[in-house]
Short mmCIF file of N, CA, C and O in Angstrom, two decimals:
data_model
loop_
_atom_site.label_atom_id
_atom_site.label_comp_id
_atom_site.label_asym_id
_atom_site.label_seq_id
_atom_site.Cartn_x
_atom_site.Cartn_y
_atom_site.Cartn_z
N UNK A 1274 0.57 -1.72 0.14
CA UNK A 1274 0.50 0.05 0.11
C UNK A 1274 0.90 1.31 0.05
O UNK A 1274 2.39 1.16 0.83
N UNK A 1275 0.57 2.11 -0.94
CA UNK A 1275 0.94 3.25 -1.31
C UNK A 1275 0.14 4.52 -0.70
O UNK A 1275 -0.97 4.62 -1.19
N UNK A 1276 0.80 5.01 0.79
CA UNK A 1276 -0.54 6.92 0.96
C UNK A 1276 0.43 7.62 1.15
O UNK A 1276 1.39 7.44 1.53
N UNK A 1277 -0.08 8.62 -0.08
CA UNK A 1277 0.45 10.40 -0.03
C UNK A 1277 -0.09 10.69 0.86
O UNK A 1277 -1.85 10.84 0.60
N UNK A 1278 0.55 11.24 2.23
CA UNK A 1278 -0.25 12.33 3.11
C UNK A 1278 -0.10 13.95 2.94
O UNK A 1278 1.03 14.27 2.50
N UNK A 1279 -0.97 14.50 3.20
CA UNK A 1279 0.36 16.43 3.94
C UNK A 1279 -0.49 16.30 5.09
O UNK A 1279 -2.30 16.68 5.14
N UNK A 1280 -0.15 17.42 6.02
CA UNK A 1280 -0.58 17.44 6.91
C UNK A 1280 -0.40 19.18 7.99
O UNK A 1280 0.45 19.78 7.22
N UNK A 1281 -0.78 19.58 7.99
CA UNK A 1281 -0.99 21.09 8.35
C UNK A 1281 -1.47 21.79 9.08
O UNK A 1281 -2.75 21.03 9.61
N UNK A 1282 -1.01 22.63 10.50
CA UNK A 1282 -2.08 22.91 11.64
C UNK A 1282 -2.49 24.06 11.45
O UNK A 1282 -2.40 24.99 10.96
N UNK A 1283 -3.60 24.29 11.76
CA UNK A 1283 -3.79 25.54 11.69
C UNK A 1283 -4.36 25.42 13.18
O UNK A 1283 -4.30 25.02 14.87
N UNK A 1284 -3.99 27.48 13.76
CA UNK A 1284 -5.47 27.76 14.43
C UNK A 1284 -3.67 28.00 15.94
O UNK A 1284 -4.02 28.11 16.82
N UNK A 1285 -2.18 27.86 14.73
CA UNK A 1285 -1.24 27.59 14.87
C UNK A 1285 -1.31 29.88 15.40
O UNK A 1285 -1.87 30.84 15.13
N UNK A 1286 -0.10 29.87 16.62
CA UNK A 1286 0.16 31.34 16.54
C UNK A 1286 0.76 32.22 14.88
O UNK A 1286 1.11 33.01 15.54
N UNK A 1287 1.33 31.51 14.36
CA UNK A 1287 2.48 31.96 13.35
C UNK A 1287 2.08 31.07 11.96
O UNK A 1287 0.78 30.19 12.15
N UNK A 1288 1.73 31.99 10.81
CA UNK A 1288 2.07 31.57 9.25
C UNK A 1288 2.45 29.88 9.16
O UNK A 1288 2.13 30.01 7.94
N UNK A 1289 3.33 29.93 9.32
CA UNK A 1289 4.23 29.71 9.72
C UNK A 1289 3.73 27.96 9.65
O UNK A 1289 4.08 27.68 11.13
N UNK A 1290 4.18 26.63 8.51
CA UNK A 1290 3.82 25.35 9.20
C UNK A 1290 5.09 24.80 9.15
O UNK A 1290 5.56 23.40 9.43
N UNK A 1291 6.83 25.68 8.42
CA UNK A 1291 7.33 24.06 8.58
C UNK A 1291 7.72 23.49 9.98
O UNK A 1291 8.32 22.46 9.60
N UNK A 1292 8.12 24.45 10.67
CA UNK A 1292 8.34 22.97 11.75
C UNK A 1292 7.77 22.33 11.82
O UNK A 1292 8.14 21.24 12.57
N UNK A 1293 6.33 21.83 11.84
CA UNK A 1293 5.09 21.17 12.16
C UNK A 1293 5.53 20.10 10.93
O UNK A 1293 5.60 18.87 11.39
N UNK A 1294 5.77 20.80 9.84
CA UNK A 1294 5.89 19.78 9.37
C UNK A 1294 6.87 18.77 9.09
O UNK A 1294 7.24 17.62 8.87
N UNK A 1295 8.09 19.82 9.76
CA UNK A 1295 9.40 18.83 10.16
C UNK A 1295 9.26 17.69 11.15
O UNK A 1295 10.10 17.03 11.49
N UNK A 1296 8.17 18.44 12.17
CA UNK A 1296 7.90 16.94 12.75
C UNK A 1296 7.33 15.98 12.08
O UNK A 1296 7.52 14.97 13.32
N UNK A 1297 6.03 15.59 11.47
CA UNK A 1297 5.60 14.76 10.79
C UNK A 1297 7.34 14.40 10.01
O UNK A 1297 6.16 12.92 9.82
N UNK A 1298 7.38 14.78 9.12
CA UNK A 1298 8.69 13.95 8.28
C UNK A 1298 9.55 13.40 9.24
O UNK A 1298 9.87 11.98 9.17
N UNK A 1299 9.67 13.65 10.19
CA UNK A 1299 10.41 13.14 11.43
C UNK A 1299 10.09 12.07 11.89
O UNK A 1299 10.16 10.61 12.03
N UNK A 1300 8.73 11.70 12.06
CA UNK A 1300 7.63 10.79 12.59
C UNK A 1300 7.66 10.02 11.75
O UNK A 1300 8.17 8.01 11.96
N UNK A 1301 8.06 9.68 10.10
CA UNK A 1301 7.82 8.85 9.08
C UNK A 1301 9.59 8.44 8.79
O UNK A 1301 9.48 7.31 8.62
N UNK A 1302 10.30 9.09 9.35
CA UNK A 1302 11.78 8.53 8.58
C UNK A 1302 11.81 7.61 9.94
O UNK A 1302 13.15 6.79 9.46
N UNK A 1303 11.72 8.13 11.45
CA UNK A 1303 11.69 7.43 12.13
C UNK A 1303 11.20 5.78 12.17
O UNK A 1303 11.13 4.82 12.94
N UNK A 1304 10.29 5.94 10.89
CA UNK A 1304 9.12 5.30 10.97
C UNK A 1304 9.80 4.02 10.86
O UNK A 1304 9.44 2.47 10.84
N UNK A 1305 10.89 3.78 9.81
CA UNK A 1305 11.75 2.68 9.11
C UNK A 1305 11.02 2.94 7.97
O UNK A 1305 11.55 1.67 6.94
N UNK A 1306 9.40 3.32 7.10
CA UNK A 1306 8.85 3.02 6.45
C UNK A 1306 9.82 3.26 5.27
O UNK A 1306 9.87 4.15 5.37
N UNK A 1307 10.17 2.75 3.99
CA UNK A 1307 10.06 3.09 2.83
C UNK A 1307 9.42 4.69 2.97
O UNK A 1307 7.90 4.93 2.77
N UNK A 1308 10.00 5.69 1.83
CA UNK A 1308 8.68 6.64 2.48
C UNK A 1308 10.02 7.88 0.89
O UNK A 1308 11.05 7.40 0.66
N UNK A 1309 8.70 8.56 0.75
CA UNK A 1309 9.57 10.00 0.02
C UNK A 1309 8.73 10.92 -0.19
O UNK A 1309 7.44 11.04 0.41
N UNK A 1310 9.86 11.94 0.68
CA UNK A 1310 9.22 13.47 0.99
C UNK A 1310 9.25 14.59 -0.53
O UNK A 1310 10.05 14.73 -1.06
N UNK A 1311 8.42 15.20 -0.70
CA UNK A 1311 8.38 15.99 -2.15
C UNK A 1311 7.93 17.67 -0.93
O UNK A 1311 7.09 17.21 -0.35
N UNK A 1312 7.25 18.99 -2.06
CA UNK A 1312 7.41 20.04 -1.31
C UNK A 1312 5.83 19.66 -0.92
O UNK A 1312 5.40 20.70 -0.18
N UNK A 1313 4.57 18.99 -1.83
CA UNK A 1313 3.77 18.87 -1.26
C UNK A 1313 2.86 17.83 -0.35
O UNK A 1313 1.40 17.50 0.07
N UNK A 1314 3.71 16.14 -0.68
CA UNK A 1314 2.85 15.03 0.18
C UNK A 1314 4.77 14.18 0.83
O UNK A 1314 5.56 14.42 0.43
N UNK A 1315 4.02 13.11 1.77
CA UNK A 1315 4.94 12.26 1.82
C UNK A 1315 4.26 11.22 1.35
O UNK A 1315 2.82 10.88 1.57
N UNK A 1316 4.88 10.31 1.00
CA UNK A 1316 4.54 9.01 0.52
C UNK A 1316 4.50 7.51 0.82
O UNK A 1316 6.67 7.80 1.09
N UNK A 1317 4.32 7.01 1.70
CA UNK A 1317 5.22 6.06 2.61
C UNK A 1317 4.65 4.82 1.70
O UNK A 1317 3.46 4.79 1.61
N UNK A 1318 5.22 3.80 2.07
CA UNK A 1318 4.65 2.35 1.86
C UNK A 1318 4.73 1.34 2.53
O UNK A 1318 5.82 1.40 3.54
N UNK A 1319 3.70 0.79 2.62
CA UNK A 1319 3.52 -0.33 3.61
C UNK A 1319 2.57 -0.98 3.92
O UNK A 1319 1.48 -0.61 3.18
N UNK A 1320 2.20 -1.68 5.01
CA UNK A 1320 0.69 -2.27 5.27
C UNK A 1320 0.17 -1.44 5.55
O UNK A 1320 0.06 -0.06 6.47
N UNK A 1321 -1.21 -2.04 5.60
CA UNK A 1321 -2.17 -0.69 6.13
C UNK A 1321 -2.30 -0.22 7.61
O UNK A 1321 -2.51 0.65 7.57
N UNK A 1322 -2.15 -1.22 8.62
CA UNK A 1322 -1.99 -0.95 9.97
C UNK A 1322 -0.37 -0.35 10.19
O UNK A 1322 -0.76 0.63 10.40
N UNK A 1323 0.36 -0.57 9.48
CA UNK A 1323 1.57 0.43 10.45
C UNK A 1323 2.17 1.93 9.28
O UNK A 1323 2.23 2.66 9.86
N UNK A 1324 1.26 1.72 7.85
CA UNK A 1324 0.82 2.98 7.40
C UNK A 1324 0.39 3.81 7.99
O UNK A 1324 0.45 6.03 8.68
N UNK A 1325 -1.34 3.11 8.26
CA UNK A 1325 -1.90 4.35 9.54
C UNK A 1325 -1.69 4.63 10.27
O UNK A 1325 -1.81 5.86 10.85
N UNK A 1326 -0.55 3.54 11.42
CA UNK A 1326 -0.12 4.20 12.42
C UNK A 1326 0.79 5.84 12.50
O UNK A 1326 1.31 6.26 13.05
N UNK A 1327 1.13 5.42 11.19
CA UNK A 1327 3.02 6.23 11.05
C UNK A 1327 1.78 7.54 10.70
O UNK A 1327 2.00 8.81 11.35
N UNK A 1328 0.41 7.91 10.15
CA UNK A 1328 -0.02 8.86 9.33
C UNK A 1328 -0.65 9.08 10.87
O UNK A 1328 -0.45 10.65 11.30
N UNK A 1329 -1.53 8.53 11.53
CA UNK A 1329 -2.07 8.50 12.92
C UNK A 1329 -0.63 9.65 14.17
O UNK A 1329 -0.66 10.81 14.39
N UNK A 1330 0.56 9.20 13.64
CA UNK A 1330 1.45 9.93 15.16
C UNK A 1330 2.49 11.17 14.42
O UNK A 1330 2.34 11.86 14.96
N UNK A 1331 2.82 10.92 13.22
CA UNK A 1331 2.43 12.08 11.79
C UNK A 1331 1.51 13.24 12.34
O UNK A 1331 1.90 14.73 12.48
N UNK A 1332 -0.15 12.82 12.62
CA UNK A 1332 -1.36 14.22 12.59
C UNK A 1332 -0.84 14.59 14.28
O UNK A 1332 -1.29 15.76 14.70
N UNK A 1333 -0.46 13.61 15.07
CA UNK A 1333 -0.51 13.70 16.35
C UNK A 1333 0.44 15.17 16.91
O UNK A 1333 0.66 15.91 17.41
N UNK A 1334 1.39 15.02 15.81
CA UNK A 1334 2.57 15.63 15.93
C UNK A 1334 2.70 16.86 15.18
O UNK A 1334 2.97 17.84 16.29
N UNK A 1335 2.53 17.20 14.77
CA UNK A 1335 1.37 18.14 13.34
C UNK A 1335 0.16 19.13 14.66
O UNK A 1335 0.30 20.17 14.98
N UNK A 1336 -0.19 17.96 15.66
CA UNK A 1336 -1.85 19.11 16.67
C UNK A 1336 -0.75 19.54 17.73
O UNK A 1336 -1.46 20.97 18.21
N UNK A 1337 0.46 19.61 17.72
CA UNK A 1337 1.45 20.40 18.59
C UNK A 1337 1.34 21.54 18.60
O UNK A 1337 1.74 22.22 18.66
N UNK A 1338 1.19 21.83 16.94
CA UNK A 1338 1.49 23.34 16.47
C UNK A 1338 0.00 23.95 16.34
O UNK A 1338 0.86 25.60 16.19
N UNK A 1339 -0.85 23.81 16.95
CA UNK A 1339 -2.07 24.41 16.66
C UNK A 1339 -3.05 23.65 17.67
O UNK A 1339 -3.27 22.36 17.84
N UNK A 1340 -4.52 24.35 17.32
CA UNK A 1340 -5.55 24.30 17.61
C UNK A 1340 -6.44 22.39 16.95
O UNK A 1340 -7.47 22.35 16.93
N UNK A 1341 -5.98 22.47 15.09
CA UNK A 1341 -6.36 22.17 14.44
C UNK A 1341 -5.15 21.47 13.73
O UNK A 1341 -4.61 22.77 13.03
N UNK A 1342 -6.11 20.56 12.61
CA UNK A 1342 -4.76 20.05 12.47
C UNK A 1342 -5.25 19.67 10.31
O UNK A 1342 -6.36 18.39 10.95
N UNK A 1343 -5.23 19.30 9.80
CA UNK A 1343 -6.07 19.13 7.98
C UNK A 1343 -5.33 18.10 7.46
O UNK A 1343 -3.92 18.32 7.93
N UNK A 1344 -5.24 16.54 6.78
CA UNK A 1344 -4.75 15.58 7.18
C UNK A 1344 -5.80 15.87 5.30
O UNK A 1344 -6.92 16.30 5.18
N UNK A 1345 -4.64 15.52 4.72
CA UNK A 1345 -4.61 15.17 2.94
C UNK A 1345 -4.66 13.96 1.92
O UNK A 1345 -3.28 14.21 2.88
N UNK A 1346 -5.01 13.06 2.56
CA UNK A 1346 -4.45 11.85 2.31
C UNK A 1346 -4.82 10.89 1.27
O UNK A 1346 -5.97 11.26 0.02
N UNK A 1347 -4.31 10.23 -0.07
CA UNK A 1347 -4.48 9.51 -0.78
C UNK A 1347 -3.34 8.28 -0.87
O UNK A 1347 -2.87 8.02 -0.47
N UNK A 1348 -5.29 6.98 -0.98
CA UNK A 1348 -3.90 5.96 -0.83
C UNK A 1348 -4.29 4.78 -2.64
O UNK A 1348 -5.20 5.01 -3.21
N UNK A 1349 -3.23 4.12 -2.59
CA UNK A 1349 -3.21 3.61 -3.74
C UNK A 1349 -2.44 2.13 -2.90
O UNK A 1349 -2.09 0.99 -2.20
N UNK A 1350 -4.04 0.91 -2.66
CA UNK A 1350 -4.46 -0.03 -2.00
C UNK A 1350 -4.57 -1.47 -3.44
O UNK A 1350 -5.40 -1.51 -4.01
N UNK A 1351 -3.05 -1.90 -3.25
CA UNK A 1351 -2.91 -3.56 -4.05
C UNK A 1351 -2.12 -4.33 -3.27
O UNK A 1351 -1.21 -4.19 -3.03
N UNK A 1352 -2.82 -5.52 -2.73
CA UNK A 1352 -2.29 -6.13 -2.80
C UNK A 1352 -1.44 -7.40 -2.91
O UNK A 1352 -1.79 -7.22 -4.11
N UNK A 1353 -0.77 -7.58 -2.33
CA UNK A 1353 0.68 -8.76 -3.21
C UNK A 1353 1.90 -7.94 -3.35
O UNK A 1353 2.83 -8.69 -4.38
N UNK A 1354 1.88 -6.69 -3.43
CA UNK A 1354 2.58 -5.81 -4.36
C UNK A 1354 3.01 -4.81 -3.32
O UNK A 1354 2.92 -4.48 -1.53
N UNK A 1355 4.80 -4.78 -3.76
CA UNK A 1355 5.37 -4.37 -2.49
C UNK A 1355 6.73 -3.65 -3.38
O UNK A 1355 7.35 -4.09 -4.59
N UNK A 1356 7.63 -2.44 -3.14
CA UNK A 1356 8.25 -1.81 -3.57
C UNK A 1356 7.62 -0.63 -4.78
O UNK A 1356 8.32 -0.37 -5.49
N UNK A 1357 6.60 -0.92 -4.52
CA UNK A 1357 6.11 0.79 -5.36
C UNK A 1357 6.08 1.65 -5.66
O UNK A 1357 6.07 2.18 -6.50
N UNK A 1358 7.26 2.20 -4.29
CA UNK A 1358 7.32 3.83 -4.16
C UNK A 1358 8.27 4.64 -5.06
O UNK A 1358 7.93 4.90 -5.21
N UNK A 1359 8.96 2.80 -5.72
CA UNK A 1359 10.12 2.94 -6.60
C UNK A 1359 10.05 2.47 -7.74
O UNK A 1359 10.02 2.66 -9.13
N UNK A 1360 8.59 1.48 -7.50
CA UNK A 1360 8.76 0.46 -9.06
C UNK A 1360 7.78 1.33 -10.27
O UNK A 1360 7.86 1.14 -11.24
N UNK A 1361 6.52 2.26 -9.63
CA UNK A 1361 5.72 2.90 -10.67
C UNK A 1361 6.59 4.07 -10.97
O UNK A 1361 6.53 4.12 -12.26
N UNK A 1362 7.79 4.99 -10.86
CA UNK A 1362 8.48 5.25 -11.41
C UNK A 1362 9.00 4.92 -12.16
O UNK A 1362 9.32 5.45 -13.78
N UNK A 1363 9.88 3.65 -12.23
CA UNK A 1363 10.44 2.91 -13.38
C UNK A 1363 9.35 1.59 -14.42
O UNK A 1363 10.47 2.67 -14.95
N UNK A 1364 8.54 1.63 -13.76
CA UNK A 1364 7.69 1.63 -15.23
C UNK A 1364 7.09 2.76 -16.16
O UNK A 1364 7.32 3.40 -17.31
N UNK A 1365 7.67 4.25 -15.48
CA UNK A 1365 7.17 5.05 -16.55
C UNK A 1365 8.19 5.82 -17.03
O UNK A 1365 7.94 6.16 -18.32
N UNK A 1366 9.36 5.75 -15.84
CA UNK A 1366 10.11 5.96 -16.68
C UNK A 1366 10.87 5.21 -18.26
O UNK A 1366 11.16 5.94 -19.50
N UNK A 1367 10.20 3.53 -18.16
CA UNK A 1367 10.53 3.30 -19.26
C UNK A 1367 9.69 3.62 -20.31
O UNK A 1367 9.78 2.84 -21.50
N UNK A 1368 8.59 3.66 -19.94
CA UNK A 1368 7.51 4.08 -20.79
C UNK A 1368 8.22 5.46 -22.01
O UNK A 1368 7.81 5.65 -23.32
N UNK A 1369 8.87 5.90 -20.76
CA UNK A 1369 8.21 7.85 -21.88
C UNK A 1369 10.17 7.59 -23.16
O UNK A 1369 9.82 7.97 -23.06
N UNK A 1370 10.80 5.98 -22.17
CA UNK A 1370 11.93 6.30 -23.52
C UNK A 1370 11.79 5.57 -24.24
O UNK A 1370 11.82 5.95 -25.69
N UNK A 1371 10.33 4.61 -24.41
CA UNK A 1371 9.61 3.79 -25.60
C UNK A 1371 9.36 4.75 -26.62
O UNK A 1371 9.13 4.96 -27.29
N UNK A 1372 8.77 6.03 -26.35
CA UNK A 1372 6.90 7.29 -25.97
C UNK A 1372 8.58 7.83 -27.50
O UNK A 1372 8.23 8.36 -28.48
N UNK A 1373 9.69 8.39 -26.02
CA UNK A 1373 10.13 9.66 -27.09
C UNK A 1373 11.50 8.90 -27.98
O UNK A 1373 11.94 8.99 -29.11
N UNK A 1374 11.27 7.28 -27.70
CA UNK A 1374 12.25 6.65 -29.48
C UNK A 1374 11.41 6.69 -30.94
O UNK A 1374 10.37 6.19 -30.88
N UNK A 1375 12.30 7.58 -31.34
CA UNK A 1375 11.18 7.47 -33.41
C UNK A 1375 11.45 5.99 -33.75
O UNK A 1375 11.17 5.77 -34.49
N UNK A 1376 11.91 5.18 -33.48
CA UNK A 1376 12.19 3.74 -34.05
C UNK A 1376 11.03 2.64 -34.30
O UNK A 1376 10.08 3.11 -33.74
#
């Protein structure tokens, strides 16, 4: 399972959320699950229970920075598959190379 999520506090004394995001990403990194963070989302891979335990812990970490937490989440539930955090990109790149090849 892949889960892409974004967390943000509201009701905080400041408009800056980088400290809250850093707390969430720290939770993800400490989980040991395969993950990738970009400017909009963090994606993690694992089974249902471990992935959602990390999302909950990350939300709790963000909650310390405000009175409310906003969560955006997207999941790719595909039983029997692992390594999809990178494999999906590998398949995309292979398809792009075939499309770019004029032969």
